[in-house]
Coordinates of N, CA and C and ligand atoms in Angstrom, one line a residue:
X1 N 1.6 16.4 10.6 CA 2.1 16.9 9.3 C 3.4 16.1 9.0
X2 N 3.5 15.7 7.9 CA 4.9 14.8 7.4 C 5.6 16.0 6.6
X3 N 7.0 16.0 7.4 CA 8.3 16.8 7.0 C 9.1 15.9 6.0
X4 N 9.0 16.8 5.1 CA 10.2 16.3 3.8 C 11.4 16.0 4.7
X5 N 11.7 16.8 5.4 CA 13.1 17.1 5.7 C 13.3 15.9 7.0
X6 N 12.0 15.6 7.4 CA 12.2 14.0 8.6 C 12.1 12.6 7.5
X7 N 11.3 12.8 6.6 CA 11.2 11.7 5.6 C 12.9 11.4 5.1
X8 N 13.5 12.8 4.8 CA 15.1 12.3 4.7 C 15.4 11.9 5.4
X9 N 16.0 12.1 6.4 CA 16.7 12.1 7.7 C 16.1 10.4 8.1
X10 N 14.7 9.9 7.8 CA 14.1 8.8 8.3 C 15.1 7.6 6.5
X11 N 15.1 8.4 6.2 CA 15.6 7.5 4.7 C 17.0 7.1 5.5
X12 N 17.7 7.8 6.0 CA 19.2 8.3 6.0 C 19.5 6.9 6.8
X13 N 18.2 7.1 7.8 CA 18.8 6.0 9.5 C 18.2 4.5 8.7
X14 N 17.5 4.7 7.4 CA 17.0 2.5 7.0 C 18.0 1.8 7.5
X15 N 19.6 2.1 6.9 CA 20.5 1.0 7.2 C 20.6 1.0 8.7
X16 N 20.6 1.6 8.9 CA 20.6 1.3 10.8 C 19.7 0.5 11.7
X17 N 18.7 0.8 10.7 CA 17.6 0.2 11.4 C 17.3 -1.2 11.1
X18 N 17.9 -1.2 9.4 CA 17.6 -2.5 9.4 C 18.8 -4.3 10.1
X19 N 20.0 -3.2 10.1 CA 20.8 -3.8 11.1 C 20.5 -4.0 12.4
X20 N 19.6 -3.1 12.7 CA 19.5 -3.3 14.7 C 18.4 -4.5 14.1
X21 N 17.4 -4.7 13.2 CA 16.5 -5.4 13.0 C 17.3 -6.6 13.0
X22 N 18.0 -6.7 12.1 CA 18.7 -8.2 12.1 C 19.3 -8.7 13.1
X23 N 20.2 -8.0 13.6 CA 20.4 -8.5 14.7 C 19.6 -9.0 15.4
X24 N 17.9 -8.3 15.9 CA 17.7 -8.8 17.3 C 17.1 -9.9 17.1
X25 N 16.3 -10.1 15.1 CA 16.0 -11.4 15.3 C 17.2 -12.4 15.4
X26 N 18.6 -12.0 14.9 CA 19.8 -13.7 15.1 C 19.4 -13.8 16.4
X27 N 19.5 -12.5 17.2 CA 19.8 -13.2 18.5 C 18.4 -14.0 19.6
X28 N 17.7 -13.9 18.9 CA 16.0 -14.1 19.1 C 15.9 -15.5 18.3
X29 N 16.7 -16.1 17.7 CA 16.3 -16.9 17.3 C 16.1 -18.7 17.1
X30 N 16.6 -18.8 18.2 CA 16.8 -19.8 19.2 C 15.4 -19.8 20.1
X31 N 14.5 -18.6 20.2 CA 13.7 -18.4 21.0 C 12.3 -18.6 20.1
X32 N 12.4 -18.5 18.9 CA 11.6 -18.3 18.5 C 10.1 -19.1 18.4
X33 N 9.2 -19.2 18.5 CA 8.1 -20.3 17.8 C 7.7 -19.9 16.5
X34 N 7.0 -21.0 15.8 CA 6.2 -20.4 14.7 C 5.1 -20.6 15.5
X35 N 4.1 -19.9 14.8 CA 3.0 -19.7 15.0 C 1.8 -20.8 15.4
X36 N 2.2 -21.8 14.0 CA 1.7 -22.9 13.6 C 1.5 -23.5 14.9
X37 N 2.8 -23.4 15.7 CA 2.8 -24.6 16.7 C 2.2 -23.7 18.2
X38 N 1.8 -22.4 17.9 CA 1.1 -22.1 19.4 C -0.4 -22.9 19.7
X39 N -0.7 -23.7 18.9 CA -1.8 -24.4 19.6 C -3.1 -23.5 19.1
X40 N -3.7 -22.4 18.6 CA -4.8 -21.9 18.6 C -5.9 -22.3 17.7
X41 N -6.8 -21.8 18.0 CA -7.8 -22.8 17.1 C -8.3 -22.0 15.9
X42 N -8.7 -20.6 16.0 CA -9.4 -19.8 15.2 C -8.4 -18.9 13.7
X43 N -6.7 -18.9 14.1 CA -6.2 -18.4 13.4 C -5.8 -18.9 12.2
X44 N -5.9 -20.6 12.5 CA -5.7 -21.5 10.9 C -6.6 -21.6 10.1
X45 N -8.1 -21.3 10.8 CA -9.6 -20.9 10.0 C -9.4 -19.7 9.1
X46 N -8.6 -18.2 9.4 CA -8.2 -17.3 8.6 C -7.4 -17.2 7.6
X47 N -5.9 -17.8 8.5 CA -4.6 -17.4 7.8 C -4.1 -18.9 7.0
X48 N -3.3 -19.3 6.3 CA -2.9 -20.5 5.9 C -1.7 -21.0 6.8
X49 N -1.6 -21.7 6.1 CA -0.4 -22.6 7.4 C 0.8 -22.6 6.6
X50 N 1.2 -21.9 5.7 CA 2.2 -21.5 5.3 C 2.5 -20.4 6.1
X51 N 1.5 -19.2 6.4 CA 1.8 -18.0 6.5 C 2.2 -18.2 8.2
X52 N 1.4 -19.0 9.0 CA 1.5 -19.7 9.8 C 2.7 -20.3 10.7
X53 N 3.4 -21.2 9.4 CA 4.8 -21.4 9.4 C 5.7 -20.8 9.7
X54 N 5.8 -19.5 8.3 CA 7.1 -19.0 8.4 C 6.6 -17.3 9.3
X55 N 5.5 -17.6 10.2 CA 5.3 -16.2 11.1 C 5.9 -17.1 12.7
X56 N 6.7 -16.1 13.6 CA 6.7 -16.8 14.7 C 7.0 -15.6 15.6
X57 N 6.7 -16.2 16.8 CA 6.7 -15.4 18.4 C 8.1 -15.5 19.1
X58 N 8.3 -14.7 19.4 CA 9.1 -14.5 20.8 C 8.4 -14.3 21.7
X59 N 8.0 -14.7 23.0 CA 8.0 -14.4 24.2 C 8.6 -13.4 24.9
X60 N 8.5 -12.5 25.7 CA 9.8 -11.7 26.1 C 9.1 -11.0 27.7
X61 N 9.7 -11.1 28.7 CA 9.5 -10.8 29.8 C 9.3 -9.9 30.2
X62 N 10.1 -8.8 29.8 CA 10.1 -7.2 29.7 C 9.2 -6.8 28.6
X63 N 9.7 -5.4 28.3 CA 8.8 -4.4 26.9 C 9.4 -4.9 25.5
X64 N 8.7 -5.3 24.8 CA 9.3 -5.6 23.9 C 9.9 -4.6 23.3
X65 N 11.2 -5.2 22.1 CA 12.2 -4.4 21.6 C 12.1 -3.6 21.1
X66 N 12.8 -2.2 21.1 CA 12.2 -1.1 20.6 C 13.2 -0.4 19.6
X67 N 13.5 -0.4 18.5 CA 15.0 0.4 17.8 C 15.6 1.7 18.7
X68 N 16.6 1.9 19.0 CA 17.2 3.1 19.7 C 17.2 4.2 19.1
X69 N 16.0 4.6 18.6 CA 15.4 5.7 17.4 C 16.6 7.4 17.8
X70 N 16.3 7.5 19.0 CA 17.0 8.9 19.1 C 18.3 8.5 19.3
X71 N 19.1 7.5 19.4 CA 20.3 7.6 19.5 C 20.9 7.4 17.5
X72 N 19.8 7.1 17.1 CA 20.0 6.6 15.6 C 20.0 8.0 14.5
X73 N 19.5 9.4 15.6 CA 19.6 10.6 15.0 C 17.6 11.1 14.8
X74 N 17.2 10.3 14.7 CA 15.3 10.2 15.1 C 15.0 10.8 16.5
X75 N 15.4 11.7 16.8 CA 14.8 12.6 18.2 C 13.8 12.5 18.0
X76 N 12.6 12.7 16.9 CA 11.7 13.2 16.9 C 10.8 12.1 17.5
X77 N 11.0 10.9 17.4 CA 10.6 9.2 17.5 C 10.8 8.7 18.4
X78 N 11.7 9.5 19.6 CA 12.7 8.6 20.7 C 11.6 8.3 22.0
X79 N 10.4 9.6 21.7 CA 9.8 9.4 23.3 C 9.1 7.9 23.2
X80 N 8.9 7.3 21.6 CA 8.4 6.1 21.5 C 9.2 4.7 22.4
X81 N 10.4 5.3 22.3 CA 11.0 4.3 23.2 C 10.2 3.5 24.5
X82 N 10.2 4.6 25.2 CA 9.8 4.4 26.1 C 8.0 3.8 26.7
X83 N 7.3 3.8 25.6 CA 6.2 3.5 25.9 C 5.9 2.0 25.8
X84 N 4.7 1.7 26.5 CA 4.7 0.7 27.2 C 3.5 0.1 25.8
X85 N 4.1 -1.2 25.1 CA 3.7 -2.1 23.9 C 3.7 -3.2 24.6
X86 N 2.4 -3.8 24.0 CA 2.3 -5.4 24.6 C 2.7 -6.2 23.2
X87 N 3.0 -5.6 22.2 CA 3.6 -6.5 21.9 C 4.2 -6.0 20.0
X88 N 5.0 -5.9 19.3 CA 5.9 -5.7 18.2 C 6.4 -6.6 17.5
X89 N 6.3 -6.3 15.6 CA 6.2 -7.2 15.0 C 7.4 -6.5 13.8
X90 N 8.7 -7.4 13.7 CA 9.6 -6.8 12.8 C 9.9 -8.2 11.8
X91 N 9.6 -7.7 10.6 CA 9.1 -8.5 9.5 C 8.1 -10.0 9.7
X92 N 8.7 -11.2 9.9 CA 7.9 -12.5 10.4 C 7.4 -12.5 11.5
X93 N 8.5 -12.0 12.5 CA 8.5 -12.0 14.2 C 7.9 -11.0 14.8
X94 N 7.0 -11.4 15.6 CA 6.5 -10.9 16.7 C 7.2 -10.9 18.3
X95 N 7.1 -10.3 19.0 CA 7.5 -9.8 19.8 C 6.4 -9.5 21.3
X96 N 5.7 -10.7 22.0 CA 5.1 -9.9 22.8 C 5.1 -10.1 24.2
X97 N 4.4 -9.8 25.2 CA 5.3 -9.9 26.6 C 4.4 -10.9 27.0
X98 N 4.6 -11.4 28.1 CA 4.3 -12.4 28.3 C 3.0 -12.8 29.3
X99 N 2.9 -11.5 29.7 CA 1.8 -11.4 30.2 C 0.2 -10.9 29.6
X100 N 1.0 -10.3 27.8 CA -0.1 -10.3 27.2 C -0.5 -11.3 25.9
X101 N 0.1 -12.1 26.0 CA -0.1 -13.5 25.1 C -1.4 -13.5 24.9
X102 N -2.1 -13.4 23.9 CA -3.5 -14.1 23.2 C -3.5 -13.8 22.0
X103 N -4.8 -15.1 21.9 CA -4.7 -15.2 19.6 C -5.2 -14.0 19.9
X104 N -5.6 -13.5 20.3 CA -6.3 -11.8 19.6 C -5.2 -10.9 19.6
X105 N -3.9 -10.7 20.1 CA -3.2 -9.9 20.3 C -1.9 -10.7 19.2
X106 N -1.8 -12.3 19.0 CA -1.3 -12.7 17.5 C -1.5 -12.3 16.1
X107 N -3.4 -12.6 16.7 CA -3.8 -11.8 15.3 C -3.0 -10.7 14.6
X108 N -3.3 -10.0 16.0 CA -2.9 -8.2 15.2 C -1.6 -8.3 14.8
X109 N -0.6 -8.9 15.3 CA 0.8 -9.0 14.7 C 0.7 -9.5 12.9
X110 N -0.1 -10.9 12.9 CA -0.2 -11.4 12.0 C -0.4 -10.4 10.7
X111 N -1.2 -9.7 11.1 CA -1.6 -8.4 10.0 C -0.4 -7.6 9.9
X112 N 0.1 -7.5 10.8 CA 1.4 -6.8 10.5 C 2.6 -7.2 9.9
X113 N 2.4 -9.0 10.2 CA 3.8 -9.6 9.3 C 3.4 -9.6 8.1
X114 N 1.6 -9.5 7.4 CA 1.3 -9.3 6.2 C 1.9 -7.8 5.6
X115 N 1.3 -7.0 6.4 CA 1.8 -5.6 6.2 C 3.7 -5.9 5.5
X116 N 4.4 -6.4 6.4 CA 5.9 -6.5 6.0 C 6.3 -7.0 5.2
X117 N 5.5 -8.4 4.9 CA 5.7 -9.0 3.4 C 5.2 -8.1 2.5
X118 N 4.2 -7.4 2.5 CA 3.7 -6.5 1.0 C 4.8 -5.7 0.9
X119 N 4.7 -4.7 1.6 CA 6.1 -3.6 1.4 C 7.5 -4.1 1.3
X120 N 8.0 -5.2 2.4 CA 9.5 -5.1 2.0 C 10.1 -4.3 2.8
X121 N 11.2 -4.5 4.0 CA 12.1 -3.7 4.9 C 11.8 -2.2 4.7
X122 N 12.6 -2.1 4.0 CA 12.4 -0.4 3.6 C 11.1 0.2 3.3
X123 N 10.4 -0.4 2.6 CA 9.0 0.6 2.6 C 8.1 0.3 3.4
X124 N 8.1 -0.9 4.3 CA 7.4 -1.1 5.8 C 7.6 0.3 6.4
X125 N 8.7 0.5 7.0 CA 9.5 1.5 7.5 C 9.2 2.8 7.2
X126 N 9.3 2.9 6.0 CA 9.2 4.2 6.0 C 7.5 4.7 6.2
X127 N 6.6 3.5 5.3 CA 5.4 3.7 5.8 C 4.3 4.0 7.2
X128 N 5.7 3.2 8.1 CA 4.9 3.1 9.3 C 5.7 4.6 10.1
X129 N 7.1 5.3 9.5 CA 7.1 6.5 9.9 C 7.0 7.5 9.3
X130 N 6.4 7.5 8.0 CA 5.4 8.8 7.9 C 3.7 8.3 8.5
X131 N 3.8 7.3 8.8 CA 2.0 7.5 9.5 C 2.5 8.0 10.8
X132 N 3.5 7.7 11.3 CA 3.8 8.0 13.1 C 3.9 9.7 12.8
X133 N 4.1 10.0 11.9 CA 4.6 11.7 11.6 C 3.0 12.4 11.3
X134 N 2.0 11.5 10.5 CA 0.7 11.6 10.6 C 0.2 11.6 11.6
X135 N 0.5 10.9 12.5 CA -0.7 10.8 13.8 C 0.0 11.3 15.0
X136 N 0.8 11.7 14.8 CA 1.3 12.1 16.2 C 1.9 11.3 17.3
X137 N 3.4 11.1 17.1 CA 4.5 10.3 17.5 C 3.3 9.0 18.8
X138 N 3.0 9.4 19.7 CA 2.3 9.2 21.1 C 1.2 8.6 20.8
X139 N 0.6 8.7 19.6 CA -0.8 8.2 19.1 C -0.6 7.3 17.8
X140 N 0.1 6.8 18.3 CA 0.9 5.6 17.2 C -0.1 4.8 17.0
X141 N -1.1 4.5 17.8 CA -2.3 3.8 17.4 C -3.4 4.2 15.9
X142 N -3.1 5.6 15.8 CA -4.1 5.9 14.4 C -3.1 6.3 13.8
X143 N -1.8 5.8 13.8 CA -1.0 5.9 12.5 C -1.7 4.7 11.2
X144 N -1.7 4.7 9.8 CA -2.3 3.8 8.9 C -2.2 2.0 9.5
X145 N -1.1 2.3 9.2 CA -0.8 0.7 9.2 C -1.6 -0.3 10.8
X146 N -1.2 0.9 11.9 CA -2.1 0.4 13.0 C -3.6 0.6 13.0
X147 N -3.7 1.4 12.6 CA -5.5 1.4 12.4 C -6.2 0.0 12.1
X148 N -5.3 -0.2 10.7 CA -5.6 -1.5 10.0 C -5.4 -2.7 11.0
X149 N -4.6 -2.9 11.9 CA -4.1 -3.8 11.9 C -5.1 -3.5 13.9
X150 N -5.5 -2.7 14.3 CA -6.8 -2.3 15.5 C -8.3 -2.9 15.3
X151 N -8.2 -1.8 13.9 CA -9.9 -2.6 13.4 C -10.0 -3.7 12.9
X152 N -8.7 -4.4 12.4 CA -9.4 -5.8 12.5 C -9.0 -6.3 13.7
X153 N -8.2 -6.5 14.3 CA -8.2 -7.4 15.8 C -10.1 -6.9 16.3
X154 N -10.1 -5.8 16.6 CA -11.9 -5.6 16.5 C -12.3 -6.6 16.2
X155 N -12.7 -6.9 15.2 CA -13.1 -7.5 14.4 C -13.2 -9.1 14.7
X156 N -12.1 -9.5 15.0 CA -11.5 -10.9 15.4 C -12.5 -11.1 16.9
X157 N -12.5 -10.1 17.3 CA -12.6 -10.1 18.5 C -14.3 -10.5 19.0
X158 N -14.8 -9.9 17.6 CA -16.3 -9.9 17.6 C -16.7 -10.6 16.4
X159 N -15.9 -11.6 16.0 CA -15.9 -12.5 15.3 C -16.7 -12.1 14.0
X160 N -16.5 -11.1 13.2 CA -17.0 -10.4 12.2 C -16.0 -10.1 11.5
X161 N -15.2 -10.6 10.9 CA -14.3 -10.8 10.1 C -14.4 -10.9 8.7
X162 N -13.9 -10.4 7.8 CA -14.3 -10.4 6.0 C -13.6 -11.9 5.7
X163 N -14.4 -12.2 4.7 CA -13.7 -13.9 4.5 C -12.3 -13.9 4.3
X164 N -12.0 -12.7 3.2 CA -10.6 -13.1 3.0 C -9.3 -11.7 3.5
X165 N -8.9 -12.6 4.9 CA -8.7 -11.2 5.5 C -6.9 -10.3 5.1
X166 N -6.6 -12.0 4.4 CA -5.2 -10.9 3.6 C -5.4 -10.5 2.6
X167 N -6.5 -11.0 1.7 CA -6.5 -10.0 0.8 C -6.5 -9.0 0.7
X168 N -7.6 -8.5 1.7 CA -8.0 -7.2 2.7 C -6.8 -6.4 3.0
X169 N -6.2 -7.0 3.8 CA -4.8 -6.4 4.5 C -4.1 -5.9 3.5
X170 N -4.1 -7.1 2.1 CA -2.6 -6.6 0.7 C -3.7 -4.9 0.6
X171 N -4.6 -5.2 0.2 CA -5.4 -4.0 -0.6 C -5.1 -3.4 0.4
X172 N -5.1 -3.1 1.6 CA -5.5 -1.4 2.4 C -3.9 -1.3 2.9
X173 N -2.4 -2.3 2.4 CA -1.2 -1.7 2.8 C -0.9 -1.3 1.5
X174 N -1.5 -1.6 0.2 CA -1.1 -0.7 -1.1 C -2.1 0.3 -1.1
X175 N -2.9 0.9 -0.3 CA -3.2 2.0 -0.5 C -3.0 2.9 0.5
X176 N -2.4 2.3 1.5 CA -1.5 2.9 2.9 C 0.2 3.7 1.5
X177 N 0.1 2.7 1.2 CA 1.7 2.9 0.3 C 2.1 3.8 -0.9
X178 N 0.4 4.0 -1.4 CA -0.1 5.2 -2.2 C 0.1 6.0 -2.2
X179 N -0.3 6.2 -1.1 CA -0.4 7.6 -0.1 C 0.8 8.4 0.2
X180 N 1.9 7.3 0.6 CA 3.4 7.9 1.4 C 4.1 7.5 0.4
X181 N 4.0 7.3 -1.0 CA 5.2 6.9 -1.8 C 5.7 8.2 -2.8
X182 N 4.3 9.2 -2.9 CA 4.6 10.2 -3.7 C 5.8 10.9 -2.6
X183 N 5.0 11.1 -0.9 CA 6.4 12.0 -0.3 C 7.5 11.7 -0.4
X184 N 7.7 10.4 -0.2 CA 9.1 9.4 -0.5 C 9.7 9.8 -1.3
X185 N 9.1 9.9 -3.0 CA 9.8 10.2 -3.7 C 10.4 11.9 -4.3
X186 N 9.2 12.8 -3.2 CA 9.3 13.4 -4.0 C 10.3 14.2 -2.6
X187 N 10.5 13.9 -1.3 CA 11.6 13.5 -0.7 C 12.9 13.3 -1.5
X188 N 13.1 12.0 -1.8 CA 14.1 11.6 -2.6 C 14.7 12.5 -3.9
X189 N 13.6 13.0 -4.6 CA 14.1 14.1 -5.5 C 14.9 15.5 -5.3
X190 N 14.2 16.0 -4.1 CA 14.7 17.4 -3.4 C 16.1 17.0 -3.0
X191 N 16.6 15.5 -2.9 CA 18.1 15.6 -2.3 C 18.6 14.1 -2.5
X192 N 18.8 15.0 -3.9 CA 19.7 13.8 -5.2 C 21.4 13.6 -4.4
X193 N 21.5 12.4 -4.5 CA 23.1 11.8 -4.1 C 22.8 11.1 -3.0
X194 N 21.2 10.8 -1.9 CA 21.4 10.3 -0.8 C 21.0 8.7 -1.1
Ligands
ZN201 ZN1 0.3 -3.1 16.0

């Protein structure tokens, strides 16, 4: 169930989040690859080489980076900390460990750097935590945005893919955004001044 009263509270912490976001990519970015240059053969057949370009990887040895959600005042979000991701994508950058490196596990980022270009910092965000409030913090996998971004790795995987797979992606994150913009706002209305 999505709480008005966590939808605020999730509005309240953006700047925080989007500060711990910038940061990790300055300091990630020296590390970075574009995409273009990981060598794969099947993702330039999908995606363009623009998108290609300005999408890139980090590598990372450990769990990839996770925002300090409960110290940010997000109790509700914190046990996410802890769980074990092969791999996270905050706006262009991906994030994945190093042991789980494959184009099928790029893919699914890719969808999600699409996902971040459609919406924009802030309504990324808020979108992907009212789905996590939808699905149940721990089952972060059938929150919206991951579903989309599951069934098609599927997909990739079994090489049944729709021709045009960002169009795909723009259409099903504006009607992911549909969905969570009325609570947003109507959030936003119950508590004028924030
Ligand atoms: Zn994902």
């Amino acid at each position: 169930m999505i709480q008005l009263d966590l939808i605020r509270k999730f509005r309240l912490t953006l700047p925080a989040l989007r500060e711990w976001i910038n940061n990790l990519l300055e300091r990630h970015k020296e590390q970075a690859v574009p995409v273009i240059k990981l060598g794969y053969a099947r993702l330039p057949q999908i995606f363009s080489k623009d998108l290609l370009e300005r999408s890139q990887l980090v590598v990372v040895t450990a769990k990839p980076p996770f925002p300090p959600v409960g110290s940010m005042g997000l109790s509700e979000f914190a046990a996410m900390e802890n769980m074990s991701m092969d791999g996270i994508t905050y706006k262009n950058t991906f994030f994945i460990n190093h042991l789980r490196q494959t184009e099928s596990l790029c893919f699914h980022e890719l969808v999600h750097v699409i996902q971040w270009e459609r919406l924009g910092v802030d309504n990324f965000l808020l979108s992907y935590g009212a789905g996590l409030m939808q699905s149940g913090y721990l089952d972060y996998r059938n929150s919206p945005l991951e579903d989309m971004a599951y069934s098609l790795q599927t997909r990739f995987d079994r090489r049944s893919l729709h021709t045009d797979v960002v169009g795909f992606v723009q259409q099903g994150t504006d009607a992911i955004w549909g969905g969570v913009a009325p609570l947003i706002f109507e959030a936003r209305r119950d508590n004028k001044g924030t």
